[in-house]
Structures are given as C-alpha cells and as structure tokens.
Amino acid sequence: MNRRPFLKLVSALTIASALAATATTAETIRIGAVAPKTGPLAGGATVTQWPSIYLWVDQVNAAGGLTVDGEQMMIELIEYDDQTNPGETIKAVQRLATQDDAHFIIAPYGTGLNLAAAPLFDRYGYPQIAVSAITDQQPELSAQFPNMFFTLGTTTALAADVVKVLSDMRDAGQLGDNVAMVNVADAFGIELATAARPLFEEAGFNIVYETSYPLGTQDLSPVIKGAAAAEPDAFVAWSYPPDTFGLTEQAMIENLDVKAFYTAVATPFPGYGARFGAAAEGVLGAGGVNTESPAFMEYAAAHEAVTGEKPDYWASATTYASLEILAQAIEAVGLDRAAVTQHLRESTYETILGPISFDENNSNPDFWTVGQWQGGVFKGVASRGRDGAVPVILKDGWE
C-alpha cells in the first residue's frame, strides 16, 4: 500500500480517537476495542474497522449517548493495538476484561485474531460479534462459544459464489476452464482454498496452478510469474490487504492475461481504486455493497466527514451495522452482558444494510459475497439475500 495515504489515514484516526476519548465521564459505558494499528493487517483494520468504530462513538455521543434504564450514558472508548499478533490480542482482551472493566468489547479484526480471542470472550461472558471472521466452522464455534456471532457469511458461501460467477462467465462463452488459485497461509486463506478446490473441480474447472505464501510476504512476483506460466483463463487469490495490493501490482507488471482477476480482502478498499486507477476496472473481489442504497450513501458521507476517509465497499458498513446492533441490544436490555447476548439471539435489528438477525448457528444469513470495480466504484455482483447486485463485466487488460 502507498505509504503516504496510509499515514494520512492513521493521523485522521488518531484525531478521531482523541475526540472519542473526551466523552469519558462518571456515567459512561466502557467499550473496549482491540485490532491492528501496526503489523500486516493494519492496512485493513485502519480502513474497515477503526474508522467505523470512531464514527459510531462520535455519533452516539453527539446524540447524548445510549439510553440505559431510562438514563443517557455516553461511550468511553478504550482501545488497544494488537500489532496483528494473536498473543497481543489475547493480552488486550484480558486487560479490557479484568483491569479496564469494559462493559463490552468490540470483536477483533480478521478470522485468525477472532478465533484466538474467542475463549476469553466466552470466559468473561462478552458477546463477540465477529464481523470479519469468515469460516465454515460457525456451527461448531457457536456451540463451543455461545456468545460468538457472525455477519459476513461462511467460507463455502464466499468461495461458491466466486465459482458461480466464473461459471456464468464460462457459460456465456467469456471464459475458459483453466484457473490459477493462490492463498495467504493463515486461517482465512487456507480455509477458503480448501473450500474452493472441490467446488472448482465439481464445476468443471481445471486448477492449473496453485500455491500459498506466508502472511506478510513482500515479494509476490514468483506467485504471479508461476500463475502466468500456467496460462490460466482466471486468477483467484484468497488474499489479505498487503498481498491483494502486491498481487495486483505484479499482475500489472507481468501483464497477466486473464478474463477474470479476483483478489479477496482489500479489493473493495477505496485505496485500491485510487492506487490502480483504470487498471482496477473489472477486478473482482470479496464482498461488495449496494452502492445505490440511500442508507449506505448516508453512512459513507458521515464516515468521510468524521474520519476524513471513505469507507470500503464491504466490511466497513458491516462493522458499523454490528455496532448498531450492539447499541440496540444495550438500549433494549441494559448493560447485563448475558441479557444482551440473549437479545442478539432472539431479535431482528434495523441497520444500514437492512434487517439483520442471527440463525441457530448465531450466523447472519444475508450478506454480500462478490463485488467488482466498475466505473471507479466497487459494486456488489453476487450476494446471499441482499438486493442491488449488478451484472459482471470482463477484465479487459491492465490499461
């Protein structure tokens, strides 16, 4: 990622954080937050997670706080940088629970860090709305950790809809059968690659190239060169933010000639479109959103006004929606965490994404799965239960 815009964002978030801290009074709701501000996933968390937290705190406090048992209570935000290190995530959650006496803790960023923190959320009775945890283990996890909730869907749903998009392109005569597939070697990437492999094979695709790479890999040129040598019709990367940018840059350098190019997390970031300009046109990625939704447009305008940056076109809005859900539950039943958790299981919440409720596996059944850069905007092209998807276009070169 370009360093100068990243530093500008960090500066904006620091200012917003300082403003949020001024809300501290004797009658506050202490909300903890732990997510990367440094380390490999900082580029994602400082786009998707932290700004929506700051916006929500700013708006709630500007409105006089949350109504708890008939009284208005302001939010005090207590935040920690986990440095993209599961050990630091665990230590921060422990401190929030035992030393800071947080009433509630916002779930960490990313699948791996959420899984690392789940036992502590469970031990101390905190509801964990794990926005950015995408996994097929949701039934097992919600059984083991009944306070854990999911909003962005399952691994198989995300992978299956990518396969469906490519299958539809092939059926229309726009694409051949050969796919190159790569993944970041952490819980997110490994699980997606494992789910996608049989789905591609069942759909009649040939995986002509496959490899993985460690989180934080700086030189991704061997990955793209290996893919190019296999002459695929489509390239799919189950990637996190640093590698999403790095793989795209190398694809441009190598002039990777494919009709479908997919990278996962960070593809919906405004910084992706800004960095690659016209070359981003036609790039597919994880998530999406209905960009014509009045609720999303209002949220996006407020996000930019408070943080100085645009939200991403996927998990930013879902992060904010999760905080709307938490606020509605608190106002309904108060600060009792067990009561809030039960309310989450039983209720439907009005959010900027539309109504959200959780099924028997504590999972939200309605979510975006695939988006694409079209005309300078990342638009949703596939979803489970969400309206506003647009038709897919071909990737026509890198100029």
Short mmCIF file of C-alpha atoms in Angstrom, two decimals, residues 120-394:
data_model
loop_
_atom_site.label_atom_id
_atom_site.label_comp_id
_atom_site.label_asym_id
_atom_site.label_seq_id
_atom_site.Cartn_x
_atom_site.Cartn_y
_atom_site.Cartn_z
CA LEU A 120 -11.59 -15.13 26.51
CA PHE A 121 -14.81 -13.53 25.25
CA ASP A 122 -16.54 -16.73 26.34
CA ARG A 123 -14.77 -16.96 29.70
CA TYR A 124 -15.76 -13.43 30.69
CA GLY A 125 -19.24 -13.52 29.16
CA TYR A 126 -18.80 -10.91 26.44
CA PRO A 127 -20.88 -11.11 23.27
CA GLN A 128 -18.48 -11.36 20.31
CA ILE A 129 -19.98 -10.08 17.06
CA ALA A 130 -17.10 -11.35 14.94
CA VAL A 131 -17.70 -9.19 11.87
CA SER A 132 -14.56 -10.10 9.95
CA ALA A 133 -14.43 -13.82 10.83
CA ILE A 134 -15.38 -15.87 7.77
CA THR A 135 -15.40 -19.60 8.43
CA ASP A 136 -17.31 -22.81 7.78
CA GLN A 137 -16.82 -23.67 11.45
CA GLN A 138 -19.65 -21.39 12.56
CA PRO A 139 -21.90 -24.21 13.86
CA GLU A 140 -19.03 -25.73 15.86
CA LEU A 141 -17.78 -22.36 17.09
CA SER A 142 -21.20 -21.11 18.16
CA ALA A 143 -21.72 -24.39 20.03
CA GLN A 144 -18.34 -24.07 21.77
CA PHE A 145 -18.63 -20.29 22.26
CA PRO A 146 -22.36 -19.45 22.52
CA ASN A 147 -21.60 -15.71 22.73
CA MET A 148 -19.94 -15.68 19.26
CA PHE A 149 -21.92 -14.23 16.31
CA PHE A 150 -21.09 -14.00 12.59
CA THR A 151 -22.08 -11.43 9.97
CA LEU A 152 -20.03 -11.84 6.75
CA GLY A 153 -21.01 -15.40 5.84
CA THR A 154 -19.20 -18.68 5.52
CA THR A 155 -16.09 -19.76 3.68
CA THR A 156 -18.03 -22.05 1.39
CA ALA A 157 -20.58 -19.35 0.52
CA LEU A 158 -17.82 -16.90 -0.39
CA ALA A 159 -15.95 -19.49 -2.46
CA ALA A 160 -19.09 -20.95 -4.05
CA ASP A 161 -20.26 -17.58 -5.31
CA VAL A 162 -16.86 -16.87 -6.87
CA VAL A 163 -17.12 -20.23 -8.65
CA LYS A 164 -20.70 -19.37 -9.69
CA VAL A 165 -19.63 -16.01 -11.14
CA LEU A 166 -16.84 -17.66 -13.14
CA SER A 167 -19.15 -20.50 -14.23
CA ASP A 168 -21.69 -18.00 -15.53
CA MET A 169 -18.94 -16.21 -17.47
CA ARG A 170 -17.80 -19.52 -18.95
CA ASP A 171 -21.36 -20.50 -19.87
CA ALA A 172 -21.66 -17.17 -21.70
CA GLY A 173 -18.56 -18.02 -23.73
CA GLN A 174 -16.43 -15.37 -22.00
CA LEU A 175 -14.06 -17.67 -20.12
CA GLY A 176 -12.24 -20.98 -20.46
CA ASP A 177 -11.81 -23.79 -17.93
CA ASN A 178 -8.35 -23.06 -16.51
CA VAL A 179 -7.95 -21.37 -13.14
CA ALA A 180 -4.89 -20.31 -11.15
CA MET A 181 -5.62 -20.24 -7.40
CA VAL A 182 -3.35 -18.91 -4.62
CA ASN A 183 -3.88 -18.13 -0.95
CA VAL A 184 -2.33 -16.42 2.05
CA ALA A 185 -1.22 -19.12 4.50
CA ASP A 186 -3.34 -18.16 7.52
CA ALA A 187 -6.73 -19.39 8.77
CA PHE A 188 -8.67 -17.23 6.30
CA GLY A 189 -6.73 -18.14 3.17
CA ILE A 190 -6.21 -21.81 3.97
CA GLU A 191 -9.87 -22.43 4.72
CA LEU A 192 -11.02 -20.62 1.57
CA ALA A 193 -8.59 -22.53 -0.64
CA THR A 194 -9.69 -25.80 0.95
CA ALA A 195 -13.35 -24.98 0.32
CA ALA A 196 -12.81 -23.66 -3.21
CA ARG A 197 -10.74 -26.55 -4.58
CA PRO A 198 -13.53 -29.16 -4.77
CA LEU A 199 -16.05 -26.51 -5.85
CA PHE A 200 -13.92 -25.57 -8.86
CA GLU A 201 -13.42 -29.23 -9.73
CA GLU A 202 -17.14 -30.03 -9.43
CA ALA A 203 -17.91 -27.09 -11.71
CA GLY A 204 -15.58 -28.50 -14.36
CA PHE A 205 -12.67 -26.09 -13.92
CA ASN A 206 -9.04 -27.17 -14.10
CA ILE A 207 -6.78 -25.73 -11.39
CA VAL A 208 -3.65 -25.35 -13.50
CA TYR A 209 -1.63 -23.55 -10.82
CA GLU A 210 -1.90 -23.48 -7.03
CA THR A 211 0.35 -22.18 -4.28
CA SER A 212 0.30 -20.41 -0.92
CA TYR A 213 2.52 -17.77 0.67
CA PRO A 214 3.09 -16.57 4.28
CA LEU A 215 1.18 -13.58 5.64
CA GLY A 216 3.38 -10.51 5.20
CA THR A 217 5.26 -11.81 2.12
CA GLN A 218 6.88 -8.81 0.44
CA ASP A 219 7.91 -10.26 -2.91
CA LEU A 220 4.94 -11.81 -4.69
CA SER A 221 6.46 -11.80 -8.16
CA PRO A 222 7.17 -15.57 -8.08
CA VAL A 223 3.48 -16.23 -7.41
CA ILE A 224 2.30 -14.20 -10.40
CA LYS A 225 5.07 -15.49 -12.66
CA GLY A 226 4.13 -19.06 -11.78
CA ALA A 227 0.47 -18.33 -12.49
CA ALA A 228 1.26 -16.65 -15.81
CA ALA A 229 3.35 -19.62 -16.92
CA ALA A 230 0.30 -21.88 -16.47
CA GLU A 231 -1.73 -19.70 -18.88
CA PRO A 232 -4.96 -19.59 -16.86
CA ASP A 233 -8.24 -18.06 -18.02
CA ALA A 234 -8.97 -16.81 -14.50
CA PHE A 235 -6.82 -15.90 -11.48
CA VAL A 236 -8.21 -16.24 -7.95
CA ALA A 237 -6.36 -15.17 -4.79
CA TRP A 238 -7.70 -15.72 -1.28
CA SER A 239 -5.68 -12.77 -0.06
CA TYR A 240 -5.42 -10.24 2.76
CA PRO A 241 -4.78 -6.50 2.23
CA PRO A 242 -0.99 -6.37 1.77
CA ASP A 243 -0.94 -9.24 -0.70
CA THR A 244 -4.07 -8.03 -2.52
CA PHE A 245 -2.17 -4.88 -3.44
CA GLY A 246 1.07 -6.77 -4.10
CA LEU A 247 -0.52 -9.41 -6.33
CA THR A 248 -2.34 -6.80 -8.39
CA GLU A 249 0.83 -4.77 -8.84
CA GLN A 250 2.73 -7.84 -10.01
CA ALA A 251 -0.11 -8.86 -12.33
CA MET A 252 0.20 -5.45 -13.99
CA ILE A 253 3.98 -5.78 -14.27
CA GLU A 254 3.71 -9.26 -15.80
CA ASN A 255 0.66 -8.23 -17.86
CA LEU A 256 -1.20 -11.29 -16.60
CA ASP A 257 -3.64 -12.03 -19.42
CA VAL A 258 -6.86 -13.29 -17.83
CA LYS A 259 -10.55 -12.53 -18.38
CA ALA A 260 -11.30 -12.73 -14.66
CA PHE A 261 -8.94 -11.50 -11.91
CA TYR A 262 -10.04 -11.91 -8.30
CA THR A 263 -8.34 -10.84 -5.08
CA ALA A 264 -10.15 -11.04 -1.73
CA VAL A 265 -9.81 -8.65 1.23
CA ALA A 266 -8.88 -5.01 0.40
CA THR A 267 -10.11 -5.20 -3.18
CA PRO A 268 -13.18 -3.19 -2.03
CA PHE A 269 -10.98 -0.51 -0.41
CA PRO A 270 -11.18 2.98 -1.94
CA GLY A 271 -7.37 2.96 -1.78
CA TYR A 272 -7.35 0.03 -4.21
CA GLY A 273 -9.23 2.01 -6.83
CA ALA A 274 -7.08 5.07 -6.17
CA ARG A 275 -3.83 3.10 -6.38
CA PHE A 276 -4.59 1.23 -9.60
CA GLY A 277 -6.92 3.67 -11.35
CA ALA A 278 -8.21 2.44 -14.70
CA ALA A 279 -6.33 -0.85 -14.25
CA ALA A 280 -8.77 -1.76 -11.44
CA GLU A 281 -11.67 -1.84 -13.89
CA GLY A 282 -13.13 -5.35 -13.99
CA VAL A 283 -11.21 -6.65 -10.97
CA LEU A 284 -13.36 -8.95 -8.85
CA GLY A 285 -13.07 -9.13 -5.07
CA ALA A 286 -14.63 -10.25 -1.82
CA GLY A 287 -17.84 -8.65 -0.64
CA GLY A 288 -19.48 -5.70 -2.30
CA VAL A 289 -22.35 -3.46 -1.38
CA ASN A 290 -25.39 -1.83 -2.94
CA THR A 291 -23.75 1.49 -3.75
CA GLU A 292 -27.14 3.00 -4.69
CA SER A 293 -28.65 2.34 -1.27
CA PRO A 294 -29.61 5.65 0.41
CA ALA A 295 -28.63 4.22 3.81
CA PHE A 296 -25.15 3.28 2.55
CA MET A 297 -24.69 6.66 0.87
CA GLU A 298 -25.64 8.47 4.09
CA TYR A 299 -23.25 6.29 6.09
CA ALA A 300 -20.44 6.85 3.57
CA ALA A 301 -20.89 10.62 3.72
CA ALA A 302 -20.81 10.61 7.54
CA HIS A 303 -17.79 8.27 7.53
CA GLU A 304 -15.83 10.67 5.34
CA ALA A 305 -16.94 13.73 7.32
CA VAL A 306 -15.80 12.28 10.67
CA THR A 307 -12.69 10.28 9.69
CA GLY A 308 -11.55 12.11 6.55
CA GLU A 309 -11.61 8.87 4.54
CA LYS A 310 -14.16 6.91 2.53
CA PRO A 311 -15.37 3.53 3.86
CA ASP A 312 -14.64 0.37 1.96
CA TYR A 313 -17.31 -1.26 -0.17
CA TRP A 314 -17.84 -4.33 2.01
CA ALA A 315 -16.96 -4.86 5.67
CA SER A 316 -16.87 -1.19 6.72
CA ALA A 317 -20.66 -0.98 6.56
CA THR A 318 -21.00 -4.39 8.21
CA THR A 319 -18.72 -3.27 11.06
CA TYR A 320 -20.89 -0.21 11.56
CA ALA A 321 -24.05 -2.35 11.37
CA SER A 322 -22.65 -4.63 14.11
CA LEU A 323 -22.29 -1.58 16.36
CA GLU A 324 -25.84 -0.50 15.55
CA ILE A 325 -26.90 -4.00 16.64
CA LEU A 326 -24.93 -3.75 19.89
CA ALA A 327 -26.42 -0.33 20.65
CA GLN A 328 -29.98 -1.52 20.05
CA ALA A 329 -29.44 -4.55 22.29
CA ILE A 330 -27.97 -2.41 25.08
CA GLU A 331 -30.83 0.05 24.92
CA ALA A 332 -33.30 -2.84 24.99
CA VAL A 333 -31.94 -4.76 28.00
CA GLY A 334 -29.22 -2.64 29.65
CA LEU A 335 -25.61 -3.46 30.49
CA ASP A 336 -26.14 -7.06 31.54
CA ARG A 337 -23.95 -8.96 29.06
CA ALA A 338 -25.88 -12.22 29.34
CA ALA A 339 -29.13 -10.38 28.62
CA VAL A 340 -27.55 -8.61 25.65
CA THR A 341 -26.30 -11.93 24.26
CA GLN A 342 -29.76 -13.46 24.59
CA HIS A 343 -31.28 -10.43 22.88
CA LEU A 344 -28.85 -10.92 19.97
CA ARG A 345 -30.08 -14.48 19.53
CA GLU A 346 -33.76 -13.58 19.57
CA SER A 347 -34.09 -10.22 17.82
CA THR A 348 -34.04 -8.57 14.42
CA TYR A 349 -32.11 -5.31 14.12
CA GLU A 350 -32.55 -2.42 11.71
CA THR A 351 -29.19 -1.44 10.24
CA ILE A 352 -27.72 0.48 7.33
CA LEU A 353 -27.58 -2.86 5.45
CA GLY A 354 -31.21 -3.65 6.14
CA PRO A 355 -32.66 -6.03 8.74
CA ILE A 356 -30.16 -8.37 10.40
CA SER A 357 -30.93 -11.34 12.63
CA PHE A 358 -28.97 -14.44 13.63
CA ASP A 359 -29.92 -18.05 12.95
CA GLU A 360 -29.49 -21.13 15.11
CA ASN A 361 -25.72 -21.02 14.48
CA ASN A 362 -25.52 -17.34 15.54
CA SER A 363 -24.96 -16.51 11.83
CA ASN A 364 -26.43 -13.72 9.72
CA PRO A 365 -27.88 -15.41 6.60
CA ASP A 366 -27.86 -12.29 4.38
CA PHE A 367 -24.52 -10.97 3.11
CA TRP A 368 -22.57 -9.88 0.04
CA THR A 369 -20.10 -12.34 -1.47
CA VAL A 370 -18.58 -10.93 -4.68
CA GLY A 371 -18.03 -7.41 -5.95
CA GLN A 372 -16.31 -5.81 -8.93
CA TRP A 373 -14.72 -2.48 -9.84
CA GLN A 374 -16.91 -0.84 -12.46
CA GLY A 375 -16.62 2.80 -13.47
CA GLY A 376 -14.46 3.70 -10.48
CA VAL A 377 -16.81 2.12 -7.91
CA PHE A 378 -16.72 -1.35 -6.32
CA LYS A 379 -20.23 -2.73 -6.83
CA GLY A 380 -21.81 -5.90 -5.49
CA VAL A 381 -22.32 -8.56 -8.18
CA ALA A 382 -23.34 -11.55 -6.02
CA SER A 383 -24.93 -11.93 -2.59
CA ARG A 384 -26.96 -14.14 -0.32
CA GLY A 385 -30.22 -12.32 0.38
CA ARG A 386 -29.15 -8.74 -0.42
CA ASP A 387 -30.61 -6.56 -3.19
CA GLY A 388 -28.81 -4.35 -5.68
CA ALA A 389 -26.37 -6.69 -7.48
CA VAL A 390 -25.17 -5.56 -10.93
CA PRO A 391 -24.04 -7.71 -13.92
CA VAL A 392 -20.40 -8.83 -14.14
CA ILE A 393 -18.08 -7.36 -16.80
CA LEU A 394 -14.96 -8.89 -18.37
#
